[in-house]
Short mmCIF file of C-alpha atoms and ligand atoms in Angstrom, two decimals:
data_model
loop_
_atom_site.label_atom_id
_atom_site.label_comp_id
_atom_site.label_asym_id
_atom_site.label_seq_id
_atom_site.Cartn_x
_atom_site.Cartn_y
_atom_site.Cartn_z
CA MET R 1 47.72 168.77 -83.56
CA ARG R 2 45.41 167.18 -84.86
CA ARG R 3 43.07 170.05 -83.40
CA THR R 4 45.52 172.62 -85.21
CA VAL R 5 44.66 170.91 -88.14
CA HIS R 6 41.40 171.46 -88.16
CA LEU R 7 41.58 174.75 -87.17
CA VAL R 8 44.23 175.84 -89.84
CA LEU R 9 41.86 174.49 -91.69
CA LEU R 10 39.17 175.88 -90.92
CA ALA R 11 40.54 179.26 -90.96
CA PHE R 12 41.57 178.75 -94.17
CA ALA R 13 38.25 177.72 -95.45
CA THR R 14 36.44 181.06 -93.84
CA VAL R 15 38.91 183.54 -95.41
CA PHE R 16 39.39 181.71 -98.79
CA LEU R 17 36.22 180.23 -99.68
CA PRO R 18 33.16 182.20 -101.12
CA PRO R 19 30.40 182.07 -98.80
CA HIS R 20 27.98 179.31 -99.81
CA PRO R 21 29.68 176.07 -102.38
CA ALA R 22 29.06 176.54 -106.02
CA GLU R 23 27.06 173.92 -106.36
CA THR R 24 23.80 175.92 -105.33
CA ALA R 25 20.93 175.39 -107.06
CA GLU R 26 19.99 177.54 -110.01
CA PRO R 27 16.47 178.06 -110.78
CA THR R 28 14.89 175.63 -114.04
CA SER R 29 14.32 177.80 -117.38
CA ALA R 30 10.43 177.26 -116.74
CA PRO R 31 9.75 179.21 -113.45
CA LEU R 32 9.11 176.51 -110.37
CA THR R 33 7.24 177.66 -107.19
CA CYS R 34 7.45 174.71 -104.28
CA ILE R 35 4.43 174.74 -102.16
CA PHE R 36 4.72 173.60 -98.72
CA GLY R 37 1.91 172.20 -96.05
CA ALA R 38 3.49 169.85 -92.68
CA PHE R 39 0.10 167.70 -92.99
CA ASP R 40 -2.94 166.68 -95.35
CA ASP R 41 -5.11 169.26 -93.51
CA GLU R 42 -2.99 172.16 -95.13
CA LEU R 43 -2.93 170.52 -98.41
CA THR R 44 -6.16 169.66 -99.43
CA PRO R 45 -6.93 173.66 -100.84
CA LEU R 46 -3.88 173.75 -102.86
CA TYR R 47 -4.40 170.05 -104.39
CA GLN R 48 -7.40 170.76 -105.58
CA ALA R 49 -6.57 173.98 -106.77
CA ILE R 50 -3.62 172.29 -108.91
CA THR R 51 -4.72 171.09 -113.00
CA GLY R 52 -3.05 168.26 -114.04
CA PRO R 53 -1.55 166.98 -111.13
CA LYS R 54 0.98 163.64 -111.87
CA GLU R 55 2.08 162.30 -108.75
CA GLU R 56 6.71 162.01 -108.74
CA VAL R 57 7.50 160.39 -105.31
CA LEU R 58 11.17 160.73 -104.31
CA HIS R 59 12.60 158.48 -101.29
CA GLY R 60 8.78 157.87 -100.47
CA ILE R 61 7.90 161.68 -100.38
CA HIS R 62 5.46 162.37 -102.65
CA PHE R 63 5.00 165.16 -105.23
CA ALA R 64 1.80 166.47 -106.53
CA VAL R 65 3.75 167.89 -109.65
CA GLY R 66 1.08 170.68 -111.57
CA LYS R 67 0.02 174.11 -112.52
CA LEU R 68 -1.44 176.60 -110.25
CA LYS R 69 -2.73 179.81 -112.37
CA GLY R 70 -0.57 179.11 -115.43
CA ARG R 71 2.25 178.58 -113.03
CA ASN R 72 4.33 175.43 -112.72
CA VAL R 73 3.91 174.56 -109.38
CA ILE R 74 4.67 171.35 -106.81
CA VAL R 75 2.90 170.76 -104.12
CA CYS R 76 3.68 169.07 -101.45
CA ARG R 77 4.28 167.15 -98.05
CA SER R 78 6.67 167.93 -95.91
CA GLY R 79 5.73 166.50 -92.80
CA ILE R 80 5.26 168.11 -88.94
CA GLY R 81 8.38 169.30 -87.62
CA LYS R 82 11.62 171.30 -88.41
CA VAL R 83 14.22 167.74 -89.25
CA ASN R 84 11.12 166.79 -91.68
CA ALA R 85 11.26 169.96 -93.20
CA ALA R 86 14.96 170.39 -93.39
CA MET R 87 15.18 166.94 -94.92
CA VAL R 88 11.87 167.92 -97.96
CA THR R 89 13.63 170.85 -98.50
CA ALA R 90 17.15 170.24 -99.44
CA LEU R 91 15.33 166.88 -101.31
CA LEU R 92 13.08 168.93 -103.07
CA VAL R 93 15.60 171.72 -104.06
CA GLN R 94 18.07 169.45 -104.93
CA HIS R 95 15.77 167.68 -107.19
CA TYR R 96 13.20 170.16 -108.65
CA ARG R 97 16.12 173.22 -108.97
CA PRO R 98 12.88 175.23 -107.89
CA SER R 99 12.40 179.27 -108.64
CA GLU R 100 10.72 179.34 -105.01
CA LEU R 101 9.50 178.44 -102.31
CA ILE R 102 6.46 178.73 -100.19
CA PHE R 103 5.31 177.50 -96.55
CA CYS R 104 1.38 177.64 -96.88
CA GLY R 105 -0.26 176.19 -93.38
CA ILE R 106 -1.24 176.94 -90.21
CA ALA R 107 0.14 178.51 -86.85
CA GLY R 108 -1.12 179.20 -83.14
CA GLY R 109 -1.09 182.95 -82.18
CA ILE R 110 0.90 184.99 -80.47
CA ASN R 111 0.14 187.92 -80.63
CA PRO R 112 -2.35 188.56 -78.42
CA ASP R 113 -4.63 190.46 -81.28
CA LEU R 114 -4.70 187.66 -83.83
CA HIS R 115 -7.52 185.61 -83.97
CA PRO R 116 -8.02 182.52 -86.01
CA GLY R 117 -8.20 182.87 -89.63
CA ASP R 118 -6.64 185.67 -89.97
CA ILE R 119 -2.92 185.35 -91.59
CA VAL R 120 0.74 186.10 -90.72
CA ILE R 121 3.00 186.63 -93.97
CA ALA R 122 6.84 186.37 -92.02
CA ALA R 123 8.73 188.99 -92.49
CA LYS R 124 10.96 187.17 -90.03
CA THR R 125 11.46 183.51 -89.18
CA ALA R 126 13.28 182.23 -85.82
CA GLN R 127 14.18 179.36 -84.36
CA HIS R 128 12.53 179.63 -80.57
CA ASP R 129 14.01 175.70 -79.33
CA PHE R 130 17.38 176.82 -80.52
CA GLY R 131 20.29 178.49 -78.20
CA ASN R 132 21.24 177.87 -74.47
CA LEU R 133 19.15 177.07 -71.71
CA THR R 134 20.43 178.15 -68.43
CA ALA R 135 19.12 179.25 -65.37
CA GLU R 136 17.67 182.53 -66.40
CA GLY R 137 15.69 180.77 -69.04
CA MET R 138 16.53 180.32 -72.71
CA GLU R 139 18.78 182.49 -74.95
CA VAL R 140 18.17 181.68 -78.23
CA ARG R 141 21.02 181.92 -80.54
CA GLY R 142 21.10 181.60 -84.38
CA THR R 143 22.33 178.52 -85.53
CA LYS R 144 25.41 178.38 -87.95
CA SER R 145 25.68 177.00 -91.18
CA PRO R 146 27.48 173.82 -91.88
CA MET R 147 29.06 175.32 -94.76
CA THR R 148 30.40 178.47 -93.82
CA TRP R 149 30.69 177.44 -90.39
CA LEU R 150 29.20 181.06 -89.69
CA ARG R 151 26.67 182.04 -87.20
CA ASN R 152 22.77 183.18 -88.77
CA PRO R 153 21.01 185.90 -87.46
CA VAL R 154 18.95 184.50 -85.36
CA PHE R 155 15.90 185.92 -87.68
CA LEU R 156 15.84 185.14 -91.35
CA GLU R 157 13.70 187.34 -93.46
CA PRO R 158 12.66 186.72 -96.78
CA ASP R 159 13.73 188.01 -100.27
CA ALA R 160 11.95 191.65 -100.59
CA ARG R 161 10.56 191.34 -103.66
CA LEU R 162 8.94 188.05 -102.68
CA LEU R 163 7.06 189.72 -99.91
CA ALA R 164 6.64 192.78 -102.24
CA VAL R 165 4.43 190.53 -103.93
CA ALA R 166 2.67 188.47 -100.69
CA GLU R 167 1.53 191.79 -99.57
CA ALA R 168 0.06 192.70 -102.97
CA ALA R 169 -1.51 189.37 -102.95
CA GLY R 170 -2.54 189.98 -99.34
CA ASN R 171 -4.18 193.22 -100.52
CA ARG R 172 -5.83 192.03 -103.32
CA ILE R 173 -7.75 188.76 -102.23
CA LYS R 174 -11.49 189.22 -100.28
CA LEU R 175 -11.03 186.35 -97.48
CA ALA R 176 -14.42 185.28 -96.66
CA ASP R 177 -16.08 186.45 -92.73
CA ILE R 178 -15.92 184.44 -89.83
CA GLU R 179 -18.78 183.95 -87.51
CA THR R 180 -17.79 184.23 -84.02
CA ALA R 181 -20.00 184.37 -80.51
CA LYS R 182 -19.39 187.85 -81.01
CA GLY R 183 -20.68 187.96 -84.58
CA LYS R 184 -19.03 187.71 -87.95
CA ARG R 185 -15.50 189.34 -88.26
CA HIS R 186 -13.41 189.98 -91.30
CA PRO R 187 -9.73 188.20 -91.36
CA ARG R 188 -6.28 190.44 -90.76
CA ILE R 189 -3.66 190.02 -92.59
CA ILE R 190 -0.36 191.33 -90.87
CA LYS R 191 3.53 190.84 -91.88
CA GLY R 192 5.22 189.89 -88.53
CA VAL R 193 7.26 186.73 -86.60
CA VAL R 194 6.98 183.27 -87.14
CA ALA R 195 8.88 181.26 -84.09
CA THR R 196 9.70 177.80 -85.22
CA GLY R 197 10.06 174.87 -82.50
CA ASP R 198 9.72 171.09 -82.62
CA ILE R 199 6.80 171.85 -79.68
CA PHE R 200 2.85 172.51 -79.92
CA VAL R 201 2.60 175.08 -77.63
CA ALA R 202 -0.80 174.64 -75.61
CA SER R 203 1.25 177.10 -72.80
CA PRO R 204 0.10 180.56 -71.86
CA ALA R 205 3.77 180.25 -70.21
CA LYS R 206 5.59 179.49 -73.78
CA LYS R 207 3.19 181.97 -75.33
CA ALA R 208 4.20 184.82 -73.46
CA GLU R 209 7.96 183.71 -73.95
CA LEU R 210 8.00 184.26 -77.14
CA ARG R 211 5.98 187.38 -77.57
CA LYS R 212 8.85 189.01 -74.99
CA ALA R 213 12.19 187.07 -76.40
CA LEU R 214 11.20 187.22 -80.14
CA GLY R 215 8.26 189.90 -80.38
CA ALA R 216 6.64 186.47 -81.97
CA ASP R 217 3.43 186.90 -83.79
CA ALA R 218 3.03 183.48 -84.55
CA VAL R 219 4.01 179.93 -83.45
CA GLU R 220 4.27 176.85 -85.83
CA MET R 221 7.16 174.06 -86.48
CA GLU R 222 8.65 174.17 -89.26
CA GLY R 223 8.67 177.37 -91.17
CA ALA R 224 12.67 178.43 -90.01
CA ALA R 225 13.82 175.07 -90.68
CA MET R 226 12.92 175.58 -93.82
CA ALA R 227 14.33 178.93 -93.83
CA GLN R 228 17.42 178.11 -93.14
CA VAL R 229 18.28 174.78 -95.77
CA CYS R 230 16.44 177.65 -98.39
CA ARG R 231 19.14 180.71 -97.16
CA ASP R 232 22.20 178.17 -97.99
CA LEU R 233 20.59 176.34 -100.84
CA ARG R 234 20.15 180.13 -101.73
CA VAL R 235 16.55 179.61 -102.79
CA PRO R 236 13.97 182.44 -102.22
CA TRP R 237 10.94 181.06 -99.64
CA LEU R 238 8.17 182.59 -97.92
CA VAL R 239 6.06 181.64 -94.61
CA ILE R 240 2.48 181.72 -95.32
CA ARG R 241 0.52 181.05 -91.79
CA SER R 242 -3.31 181.43 -90.96
CA ILE R 243 -3.89 181.44 -87.01
CA SER R 244 -5.93 178.23 -85.90
CA ASP R 245 -5.57 178.42 -82.32
CA SER R 246 -4.76 180.32 -79.23
CA ALA R 247 -1.76 179.01 -78.23
CA ASP R 248 -2.03 178.52 -74.49
CA HIS R 249 -4.66 176.15 -72.85
CA ASN R 250 -7.42 176.19 -75.36
CA ALA R 251 -5.21 175.56 -78.22
CA LEU R 252 -5.40 171.87 -78.85
CA GLN R 253 -9.76 172.52 -78.63
CA ASP R 254 -9.28 175.34 -81.12
CA PHE R 255 -6.52 173.34 -83.60
CA ASP R 256 -9.74 170.68 -84.22
CA SER R 257 -12.17 173.38 -84.72
CA PHE R 258 -10.41 175.72 -86.76
CA THR R 259 -7.74 173.70 -88.80
CA ALA R 260 -9.97 173.63 -91.64
CA LEU R 261 -10.67 177.20 -91.58
CA ALA R 262 -6.96 177.76 -91.37
CA ALA R 263 -5.74 176.20 -93.46
CA GLN R 264 -8.55 178.22 -96.52
CA ASN R 265 -6.78 181.03 -95.88
CA ALA R 266 -3.07 180.26 -96.03
CA ALA R 267 -4.21 178.57 -99.13
CA GLN R 268 -6.17 181.02 -100.78
CA LEU R 269 -3.41 183.57 -100.13
CA THR R 270 -0.63 181.48 -101.86
CA ILE R 271 -2.89 180.50 -104.76
CA GLU R 272 -2.95 184.64 -105.35
CA ILE R 273 0.77 185.03 -104.15
CA VAL R 274 1.34 182.31 -107.03
CA ALA R 275 -1.15 184.40 -109.95
CA GLN R 276 0.93 187.26 -108.92
CA LEU R 277 4.78 185.48 -109.56
CA ALA R 278 2.60 184.05 -113.05
CA ALA R 279 1.65 187.35 -114.01
CA ARG R 280 4.92 189.26 -113.48
CA PRO R 281 6.84 190.47 -116.60
CA ALA R 282 9.79 187.58 -117.35
CA ALA R 283 12.67 190.38 -117.06
CA GLU R 284 11.18 190.91 -113.99
CA ARG R 285 11.43 187.33 -112.97
CA ALA R 286 14.91 186.86 -114.09
CA GLY R 287 16.04 189.64 -111.70
CA LYS R 288 16.60 192.83 -114.69
N1 SAH L 1 -2.44 166.70 -84.93
C1 SAH L 1 -1.20 166.44 -84.66
C2 SAH L 1 -0.44 167.92 -84.57
C3 SAH L 1 -0.58 168.88 -85.58
S1 SAH L 1 1.25 169.68 -85.05
C4 SAH L 1 -0.50 165.51 -84.44
O1 SAH L 1 -1.21 164.50 -83.91
O2 SAH L 1 0.49 164.80 -85.32
C5 SAH L 1 0.61 171.43 -85.79
C6 SAH L 1 1.10 171.76 -86.49
O3 SAH L 1 0.42 172.87 -86.98
C7 SAH L 1 2.43 171.82 -87.33
O4 SAH L 1 2.98 171.41 -88.35
C8 SAH L 1 2.35 173.56 -86.75
O5 SAH L 1 3.31 173.92 -87.36
C9 SAH L 1 1.46 174.00 -86.95
N2 SAH L 1 0.77 174.90 -85.11
C10 SAH L 1 -0.40 174.96 -85.34
N3 SAH L 1 -0.70 175.46 -83.80
C11 SAH L 1 0.57 175.51 -83.87
C12 SAH L 1 1.07 176.11 -82.16
N4 SAH L 1 0.20 176.32 -80.95
N5 SAH L 1 2.34 175.37 -81.44
C13 SAH L 1 2.86 175.05 -82.35
N6 SAH L 1 2.56 174.37 -83.96
C14 SAH L 1 1.84 175.05 -84.31
#
């Protein structure tokens, strides 16, 4: 009986309620960009770039509120992993009503053509550890929104205009050449698939699986979680990741060697994205 009542209520909610609740976040009148990193190494170049930062604390989470390229920004450490990223995204959106949220960090390279310092702008992001694990292996499935109870697609995609801004910013920046054993190489910037899960991938088998099953270019631990919350709360988002390691047997060692370089490159692109957002005409910002 109780189950029947639940099913009727669910059917009613699915058919008659709007797909998202009315109390979604509206951007503040002055555009505000929030930039996340998972841990301090990723955030150092951003903290150095913001001017007039003031510290604000919400539930013990620290936010640096300041200006970057003339735009109001908040730089924040989300913590590592999907739950932390989701929690901090929800708190931040509820409290500050940002215009957009950018995750700026490092990732393991899955695409064999990517090397430390290269950048992936996520055109798609997916949670690689959400789904059914059977004898046949992992079947990745879309999550379900707790608001609408509808299933999300496996791949979440950022707002097309924000993605275009990121691409334009990528064409403008000049990343420094990287010294390698084979000589200098220039870092690449690609649009690609970023897979997210609560695992630091240092396994050739897992790396191959992520490439085959999802077409992943990079793997990290926060992006798709932030994207899922932003989708439900209706805030545009972007994930920018620079490669710190190759997600295989050398990953832990590479991570130590290349984190600073990768963090620097991801931050350089993110700062240019903010500059481009700041330079957009007001009409365009308002979506006219
Ligand atoms: N040294 C940290 C662990 C970092 S976890 C500690 O001991 O606590 C790795 C972080 O960098 C995550 O935030 C993740 O998003 C990103 N990352 C870089 N390389 C990764 C990889 N190979 N697999 C998964 N996440 C990776």
